[in-house]
Short mmCIF file of C-alpha atoms in Angstrom, two decimals:
data_model
loop_
_atom_site.label_atom_id
_atom_site.label_comp_id
_atom_site.label_asym_id
_atom_site.label_seq_id
_atom_site.Cartn_x
_atom_site.Cartn_y
_atom_site.Cartn_z
CA MET A 14 -26.77 270.86 100.66
CA PHE A 15 -25.19 273.49 102.87
CA LYS A 16 -27.36 272.78 105.42
CA ALA A 17 -26.74 269.49 105.29
CA VAL A 18 -23.00 270.19 105.56
CA LYS A 19 -23.74 272.46 108.11
CA GLN A 20 -25.83 270.00 110.45
CA PHE A 21 -23.07 267.32 110.00
CA ALA A 22 -20.76 269.69 111.51
CA VAL A 23 -22.69 270.03 114.38
CA ALA A 24 -23.18 266.54 114.85
CA LEU A 25 -19.71 265.95 114.56
CA THR A 26 -18.45 268.59 117.25
CA LEU A 27 -21.35 267.57 119.53
CA GLY A 28 -20.24 263.87 118.93
CA ALA A 29 -16.50 264.73 119.54
CA GLY A 30 -17.79 266.91 122.95
CA LEU A 31 -19.21 263.50 124.37
CA VAL A 32 -16.19 261.66 123.70
CA LEU A 33 -14.04 263.77 125.45
CA ALA A 34 -16.03 264.37 128.29
CA SER A 35 -17.27 260.47 129.16
CA ALA A 36 -13.44 259.85 128.61
CA GLN A 37 -12.14 262.47 131.35
CA PRO A 38 -14.23 264.69 133.48
CA ALA A 39 -11.53 266.93 134.08
CA GLY A 40 -11.59 267.72 130.11
CA ALA A 41 -8.05 267.37 129.54
CA ALA A 42 -5.90 264.58 127.90
CA VAL A 43 -3.20 262.74 130.58
CA THR A 44 -0.40 264.20 129.53
CA VAL A 45 3.07 262.46 130.32
CA THR A 46 6.65 263.60 131.34
CA MET A 47 9.72 262.58 132.29
CA THR A 48 12.23 264.31 134.73
CA PRO A 49 14.90 263.94 133.59
CA SER A 50 13.77 262.96 130.16
CA THR A 51 17.53 261.79 129.16
CA ALA A 52 19.37 259.39 131.78
CA THR A 53 22.09 257.22 132.06
CA SER A 54 22.17 253.92 134.04
CA GLY A 55 21.86 254.80 138.04
CA SER A 56 19.77 257.94 137.01
CA THR A 57 16.41 258.34 138.86
CA VAL A 58 13.65 259.07 136.73
CA THR A 59 10.42 260.48 137.80
CA VAL A 60 7.50 259.95 135.42
CA LEU A 61 4.88 262.36 135.76
CA ALA A 62 1.38 262.13 134.28
CA ALA A 63 -0.67 265.21 134.28
CA SER A 64 -4.56 265.32 134.29
CA CYS A 65 -4.87 261.80 135.70
CA SER A 66 -7.05 261.41 138.47
CA GLN A 67 -7.27 257.82 139.09
CA SER A 68 -4.64 254.80 139.62
CA ALA A 69 -2.15 254.85 137.72
CA THR A 70 0.94 252.52 136.20
CA ALA A 71 4.14 253.64 134.15
CA ILE A 72 5.24 250.98 131.80
CA VAL A 73 8.79 251.11 130.11
CA GLN A 74 8.05 248.83 126.88
CA ASN A 75 10.74 245.88 126.27
CA THR A 76 12.00 246.27 129.87
CA GLY A 77 9.41 244.54 132.29
CA THR A 78 9.69 247.59 134.67
CA ASN A 79 6.29 248.54 136.23
CA VAL A 80 6.25 251.45 138.06
CA SER A 81 2.87 252.11 140.34
CA MET A 82 2.25 255.74 140.79
CA GLN A 83 0.63 257.89 143.44
CA THR A 84 -1.92 260.70 142.43
CA ASN A 85 -1.65 264.10 144.57
CA ASN A 86 -3.69 266.76 143.06
CA SER A 87 -4.97 265.21 139.77
CA GLN A 88 -1.39 264.52 138.67
CA ALA A 89 0.24 261.32 139.39
CA GLN A 90 3.84 260.10 139.83
CA GLY A 91 6.51 257.26 140.11
CA THR A 92 10.03 256.89 140.35
CA PHE A 93 12.52 254.24 139.04
CA VAL A 94 16.18 253.92 138.60
CA VAL A 95 17.86 253.24 134.92
CA PRO A 96 19.53 249.49 135.96
CA ALA A 97 22.80 249.10 134.42
CA ASP A 98 21.58 246.17 131.91
CA TRP A 99 19.87 248.55 130.14
CA LYS A 100 20.95 249.27 126.05
CA VAL A 101 21.49 252.38 125.15
CA GLY A 102 18.70 254.40 122.85
CA THR A 103 15.19 255.12 123.56
CA TYR A 104 12.52 253.34 125.46
CA THR A 105 9.00 254.46 125.51
CA VAL A 106 6.92 254.76 128.84
CA ALA A 107 3.39 254.39 128.61
CA VAL A 108 1.26 255.31 131.19
CA LYS A 109 -2.32 253.72 132.16
CA CYS A 110 -4.42 255.99 133.87
CA GLY A 111 -8.04 254.16 134.41
CA ASP A 112 -8.71 253.39 130.87
CA GLN A 113 -6.36 255.93 128.95
CA THR A 114 -3.01 255.71 127.74
CA ALA A 115 -0.51 258.27 127.09
CA ASN A 116 2.89 257.98 126.07
CA ALA A 117 6.81 259.98 126.14
CA THR A 118 10.41 258.79 125.20
CA LEU A 119 13.12 258.38 127.60
CA THR A 120 16.65 258.27 126.12
CA VAL A 121 19.46 256.25 127.95
CA THR A 122 23.06 257.17 127.18
CA ASP A 123 26.17 255.73 127.55
CA GLY A 124 26.95 258.49 130.80
CA SER A 125 30.03 260.20 128.81
CA GLY A 126 29.87 263.87 128.06
CA ALA A 127 29.70 265.40 124.95
CA GLN A 128 32.70 265.92 122.49
CA THR A 129 32.64 269.42 122.10
CA GLY A 130 36.05 270.61 121.07
CA SER A 131 39.37 269.47 119.28
CA GLY A 132 41.57 271.04 121.67
CA SER A 133 43.03 273.66 119.63
CA MET A 134 42.34 276.33 122.27
CA ALA A 135 42.97 274.13 125.07
CA SER A 136 44.84 275.89 127.89
CA THR A 137 46.52 272.57 129.74
CA GLY A 138 47.75 274.02 132.76
CA PRO A 139 51.64 275.74 132.88
CA SER A 140 53.06 274.65 129.68
CA LYS A 141 55.94 272.43 129.42
CA GLY A 142 58.62 275.05 129.86
CA VAL A 143 57.21 276.65 132.65
CA ALA A 144 56.56 273.50 134.52
CA SER A 145 59.88 272.37 133.96
CA ALA A 146 61.27 275.49 135.49
CA ILE A 147 59.12 275.27 138.10
CA ALA A 148 60.92 271.61 138.64
CA MET A 149 64.15 272.79 138.64
CA THR A 150 63.73 275.30 141.44
CA GLY A 151 62.20 272.81 143.28
CA ALA A 152 65.41 270.87 142.85
CA ALA A 153 67.74 273.50 143.65
CA VAL A 154 66.11 274.31 146.69
CA VAL A 155 65.88 270.84 147.68
CA ALA A 156 69.92 270.75 147.13
CA VAL A 157 70.67 273.73 149.33
CA ALA A 158 68.50 272.34 152.04
CA VAL A 159 70.34 269.06 152.06
CA ILE A 160 73.23 270.60 151.98
CA GLY A 161 72.75 273.21 154.68
CA LEU A 162 71.35 270.19 156.77
CA TRP A 163 74.40 268.21 155.99
CA LEU A 164 76.54 270.77 157.20
CA LEU A 165 74.56 271.59 160.48
CA LYS A 166 75.32 267.86 161.72
CA ARG A 167 79.02 267.71 160.27
CA ARG A 168 79.91 271.11 162.37
CA GLY A 169 77.28 270.32 165.64
CA LYS A 170 79.65 266.80 165.68
CA VAL A 171 82.81 268.61 165.80
CA SER A 172 81.62 271.04 168.66
CA ALA A 173 80.34 267.82 170.67
CA MET B 23 85.80 275.63 172.66
CA THR B 24 88.64 278.38 172.48
CA ASP B 25 88.73 281.73 169.96
CA ASP B 26 91.51 280.40 167.99
CA GLN B 27 89.41 278.04 166.07
CA THR B 28 88.42 279.39 162.72
CA VAL B 29 85.64 277.07 161.69
CA HIS B 30 82.64 279.43 162.27
CA ARG B 31 79.69 277.21 164.37
CA PRO B 32 76.44 278.18 164.88
CA GLU B 33 75.22 278.86 168.58
CA PRO B 34 73.86 275.77 169.73
CA ALA B 35 70.93 277.31 170.68
CA LEU B 36 70.25 278.52 166.96
CA ARG B 37 70.91 274.99 165.86
CA PRO B 38 67.10 273.45 166.53
CA VAL B 39 65.92 276.59 164.40
CA LEU B 40 68.13 276.21 161.43
CA THR B 41 67.29 272.75 161.08
CA LEU B 42 63.54 273.27 161.40
CA PHE B 43 64.21 276.09 158.73
CA LEU B 44 65.93 274.06 156.58
CA SER B 45 63.67 270.99 156.68
CA LEU B 46 60.96 273.05 155.61
CA LEU B 47 63.04 274.22 152.81
CA LEU B 48 63.62 270.76 152.13
CA ALA B 49 59.73 270.04 152.04
CA GLY B 50 59.04 273.26 150.05
CA GLY B 51 61.46 272.15 147.26
CA LEU B 52 60.06 268.78 146.70
CA GLY B 53 56.51 270.13 146.83
CA LEU B 54 57.97 272.40 143.90
CA MET B 55 59.51 269.58 142.37
CA ILE B 56 56.14 267.17 142.38
CA GLY B 57 54.00 269.85 141.70
CA GLY B 58 55.93 271.23 138.57
CA VAL B 59 55.89 267.29 137.28
CA VAL B 60 52.27 266.20 138.47
CA PRO B 61 48.89 268.17 136.93
CA VAL B 62 47.29 269.69 139.99
CA PRO B 63 43.25 268.48 139.45
CA SER B 64 40.96 271.55 139.22
CA PHE B 65 39.41 272.53 142.60
CA ARG B 66 35.56 273.21 142.62
CA LEU B 67 33.32 274.05 145.41
CA PRO B 68 29.93 271.66 145.38
CA SER B 69 26.94 273.88 144.20
CA TRP B 70 23.62 273.59 144.25
CA PRO B 71 21.91 275.20 141.25
CA GLU B 72 18.93 277.73 142.32
CA HIS B 73 16.41 275.20 140.32
CA HIS B 74 17.53 272.03 142.72
CA TRP B 75 14.38 271.07 144.87
CA GLY B 76 15.52 268.97 148.20
CA ASP B 77 12.82 266.56 147.87
CA ASP B 78 10.89 264.50 145.38
CA SER B 79 7.66 266.53 144.96
CA PHE B 80 6.38 268.06 141.67
CA VAL B 81 3.43 269.44 142.56
CA GLY B 82 3.06 272.60 140.55
CA PHE B 83 5.52 271.24 137.44
CA ASP B 84 2.29 271.18 135.26
CA PRO B 85 3.09 270.80 131.36
CA THR B 86 -0.43 271.84 130.84
CA GLY B 87 -0.38 274.64 133.45
CA GLY B 88 1.37 277.11 131.38
CA GLU B 89 1.12 279.02 127.63
CA TRP B 90 4.01 276.69 126.61
CA LEU B 91 4.57 276.71 122.80
CA ASP B 92 4.00 273.14 120.82
CA ARG B 93 7.15 271.82 119.41
CA SER B 94 8.84 273.24 116.33
CA VAL B 95 12.57 272.46 115.33
CA PRO B 96 14.66 275.53 116.63
CA THR B 97 16.73 277.53 113.68
CA ARG B 98 18.96 279.42 114.77
CA VAL B 99 20.44 280.86 118.43
CA ASP B 100 21.59 284.37 119.50
CA VAL B 101 23.36 285.99 121.80
CA ASP B 102 24.00 289.59 121.41
CA ALA B 103 26.22 289.74 124.62
CA VAL B 104 29.07 287.57 123.25
CA ASP B 105 27.97 287.90 119.49
CA ILE B 106 27.06 284.05 119.26
CA HIS B 107 24.82 283.88 116.12
CA ALA B 108 24.74 280.45 115.22
CA PRO B 109 22.42 278.10 112.77
CA LEU B 110 20.82 274.74 114.63
CA THR B 111 21.31 271.54 113.35
CA ASP B 112 19.10 268.80 114.55
CA LEU B 113 21.39 265.87 117.29
CA GLY B 114 20.60 262.99 118.23
CA MET B 115 22.10 260.05 119.77
CA GLY B 116 25.45 259.53 118.56
CA TYR B 117 27.98 256.49 118.30
CA LYS B 118 27.18 253.69 120.62
CA GLY B 119 24.43 255.90 122.92
CA ARG B 120 27.04 258.91 123.28
CA PHE B 121 25.60 262.41 122.25
CA GLU B 122 25.83 263.36 119.03
CA VAL B 123 27.66 266.88 118.29
CA PRO B 124 28.18 268.65 114.93
CA PRO B 125 30.62 268.10 112.45
CA LEU B 126 34.03 269.53 113.81
CA SER B 127 34.80 270.84 109.83
CA GLN B 128 31.29 272.76 110.84
CA PRO B 129 33.17 275.06 113.41
CA HIS B 130 30.44 277.40 113.04
CA LEU B 131 27.56 275.49 113.70
CA ALA B 132 25.66 274.41 116.71
CA GLY B 133 22.96 272.15 117.16
CA TRP B 134 19.72 271.10 119.01
CA TYR B 135 19.07 267.92 120.52
CA GLU B 136 15.81 266.07 119.50
CA GLY B 137 15.94 264.06 123.02
CA ALA B 138 14.29 267.16 125.01
CA ALA B 139 11.79 269.78 124.79
CA SER B 140 12.17 272.63 121.63
CA PRO B 141 12.24 276.08 122.71
CA GLY B 142 9.51 277.26 124.29
CA GLU B 143 8.00 273.88 125.09
CA PHE B 144 7.44 272.50 128.65
CA GLY B 145 11.19 270.91 129.64
CA PRO B 146 14.62 271.91 128.92
CA THR B 147 15.93 272.65 125.58
CA VAL B 148 19.74 271.57 125.18
CA LEU B 149 22.13 273.06 122.65
CA PHE B 150 25.27 271.44 122.12
CA GLY B 151 28.18 273.33 120.39
CA HIS B 152 32.05 273.16 120.11
CA VAL B 153 34.70 275.61 121.78
CA ASP B 154 37.29 274.99 119.13
CA SER B 155 38.31 273.04 116.17
CA ASP B 156 41.41 272.53 114.49
CA TRP B 157 39.97 274.41 111.56
CA SER B 158 38.93 277.30 113.47
CA GLY B 159 40.76 278.09 116.85
CA PRO B 160 37.85 279.01 118.73
CA ALA B 161 34.10 277.84 117.43
CA VAL B 162 30.83 278.48 118.07
CA PHE B 163 30.47 278.03 121.69
CA PHE B 164 34.08 279.52 122.36
CA PRO B 165 32.20 282.91 124.15
CA LEU B 166 29.86 280.83 126.34
CA ARG B 167 32.67 281.05 128.97
CA ASP B 168 31.91 285.06 129.34
CA LEU B 169 28.39 284.58 130.09
CA GLU B 170 26.81 286.33 132.62
CA LYS B 171 23.72 286.29 134.71
CA GLY B 172 20.93 287.91 133.16
CA ASP B 173 22.44 288.02 129.30
CA GLU B 174 19.75 287.20 127.18
CA ILE B 175 19.56 284.34 124.87
CA GLU B 176 17.06 284.16 121.92
CA ALA B 177 16.16 280.85 120.36
CA ALA B 178 14.35 281.13 116.81
CA ARG B 179 11.96 278.34 115.42
CA GLU B 180 10.74 277.20 112.00
CA ASP B 181 7.25 278.32 112.95
CA GLY B 182 8.65 282.15 113.38
CA ILE B 183 8.50 282.48 116.38
CA VAL B 184 11.52 283.58 118.69
CA VAL B 185 11.89 282.61 122.52
CA THR B 186 13.97 284.38 124.54
CA TYR B 187 15.58 283.01 127.74
CA GLU B 188 18.01 284.71 130.85
CA VAL B 189 20.84 283.07 132.22
CA THR B 190 20.57 281.45 135.26
CA GLY B 191 24.08 280.05 135.61
CA SER B 192 26.74 278.11 134.44
CA GLU B 193 28.69 275.15 135.88
CA SER B 194 31.62 273.13 134.50
CA TYR B 195 30.91 269.28 135.35
CA PRO B 196 33.60 266.32 134.79
CA LYS B 197 32.16 264.40 131.66
CA ASP B 198 31.41 261.48 133.15
CA LYS B 199 29.67 262.67 136.22
CA LEU B 200 26.72 265.31 134.00
CA PRO B 201 23.98 265.88 136.74
CA TYR B 202 21.25 264.38 134.46
CA GLU B 203 18.37 266.00 136.32
CA GLU B 204 19.93 269.52 136.49
CA ILE B 205 20.34 269.17 132.47
CA PHE B 206 17.22 267.51 131.42
CA GLY B 207 14.76 267.73 134.39
CA ILE B 208 12.08 270.00 134.63
CA GLU B 209 11.30 272.85 136.04
CA ARG B 210 8.43 275.35 136.48
CA LYS B 211 9.15 277.15 133.46
CA PRO B 212 10.64 275.80 130.08
CA GLY B 213 14.70 275.68 130.32
CA LEU B 214 17.76 275.98 128.09
CA ARG B 215 21.10 274.90 128.95
CA LEU B 216 23.76 275.44 126.02
CA ILE B 217 26.59 272.69 126.33
CA THR B 218 30.29 273.10 125.40
CA CYS B 219 33.64 271.80 126.29
CA GLY B 220 35.63 272.65 129.28
CA GLY B 221 38.13 271.97 131.87
CA ARG B 222 41.46 270.49 130.69
CA PHE B 223 42.31 268.77 127.47
CA ASP B 224 43.49 265.50 128.12
CA ARG B 225 45.78 264.63 124.96
CA LYS B 226 45.72 260.76 126.09
CA ILE B 227 42.15 260.54 125.07
CA GLY B 228 41.72 263.39 122.74
CA ASP B 229 39.10 265.04 124.66
CA TYR B 230 38.35 267.75 127.28
CA THR B 231 37.91 266.58 130.83
CA GLU B 232 34.76 268.72 131.68
CA ASN B 233 31.40 269.93 129.99
CA LEU B 234 30.04 273.71 130.60
CA VAL B 235 26.44 274.23 131.03
CA VAL B 236 24.60 277.31 130.72
CA PHE B 237 21.99 277.38 132.24
CA ALA B 238 18.84 279.73 131.15
CA THR B 239 15.30 280.08 131.91
CA TYR B 240 12.30 281.18 130.09
CA THR B 241 10.93 284.47 129.83
CA GLY B 242 8.96 284.83 126.52
CA HIS B 243 8.22 284.85 123.10
CA ARG B 244 6.95 286.82 120.25
CA GLY B 245 6.51 286.36 116.64
CA ALA B 246 9.72 287.27 114.70
CA THR B 247 10.23 290.69 113.41
CA ALA B 248 11.62 292.26 110.40
CA GLU B 249 14.60 293.12 112.52
CA ASP B 250 14.84 289.43 113.46
CA GLU B 251 15.03 288.35 110.10
CA ASP B 252 17.87 290.72 109.09
CA ARG B 253 20.12 289.80 112.05
CA PRO B 254 23.50 288.19 110.32
CA LEU B 255 24.19 285.02 111.09
CA HIS B 256 27.71 283.64 111.78
CA GLY B 257 28.29 281.37 108.74
CA ARG B 258 31.82 279.31 108.51
CA LYS B 259 34.07 281.71 107.17
CA HIS B 260 33.54 283.93 110.09
CA PHE B 261 35.45 281.16 112.04
CA LEU B 262 38.28 280.32 109.73
CA ARG B 263 39.72 284.00 109.50
CA ASN B 264 42.46 282.55 112.29
#
């Protein structure tokens, strides 16, 4: 009984090894990475497929976007720009490398920042009192300058 | 011109000088008046963080090339340098494609953005936290402004691994111009970004104008020690003391 189980396990291991070896000579599964992995309309997204040395295509599902990728040093790479008409949400990006397929997820946001505060500790520049004091000082300086210029002009005329 | 004239007149040669001086005074005064009323936009020199690369070559950016960890949800973040000891919640996409943030009623809570990597996994890990709340005054990520290059950040994961990072820099960006590649892009090592609010608070829209982003890079990981397990966690009460 025990022997049978052991033989079965060996057979399984051998079988798995054969499957792996025939699927990818390099021995590693294709891994898809996107950079950036979260984007917004107008962002340039690069799709990378590691352990892929064959011609590859990236497909952004439900969008009709197909990106042909260039392979260099068993890494395939392709880029696309997120169009303005894509809805916010998550998109599955599938890379077909030879007869293998691997996925990664792209998140598309509305492009706004994170609302991480209520403003209770906000410093909003000079406070209202200080700001109006500056404005009043400015007004006083303007008044002095205008009176000075007016006097200068008037007395200049007298002397002429 | 006679001496019996009582009106004191400036010398003719002095008049253009006086005119110029008074004109400058006029301009300065007007400047003060305008400056006192109109808010001055914050000025910032353009900068390229160190991890920016010039072309689109990602050779060497290999997710299978390092001793990176598998995915495991982070549970807390610790920054001893600025006394951050925060529990983490999971965050996804919020209303209409905005970033989800922790509830303002939980000012002690930071959040892990599920759309990016988990700590130690290849790619960037992104944590959001409030800078302030009406309940607490300063909130969980208020001290981010005091972080300096070289400070250590630790993120603990559900699987008992603590991942350590080193701060490489921080930058404040207008909210509608977040650099997605800098924040959500890959680097040679796993990265960490802590994000909170910065800039001015715009009372008209009820929101801050900028996001402060702290960038950090992976330095290592360890199994959680007894010391790690016993570390205090700043709960809600820690922030409601004010």
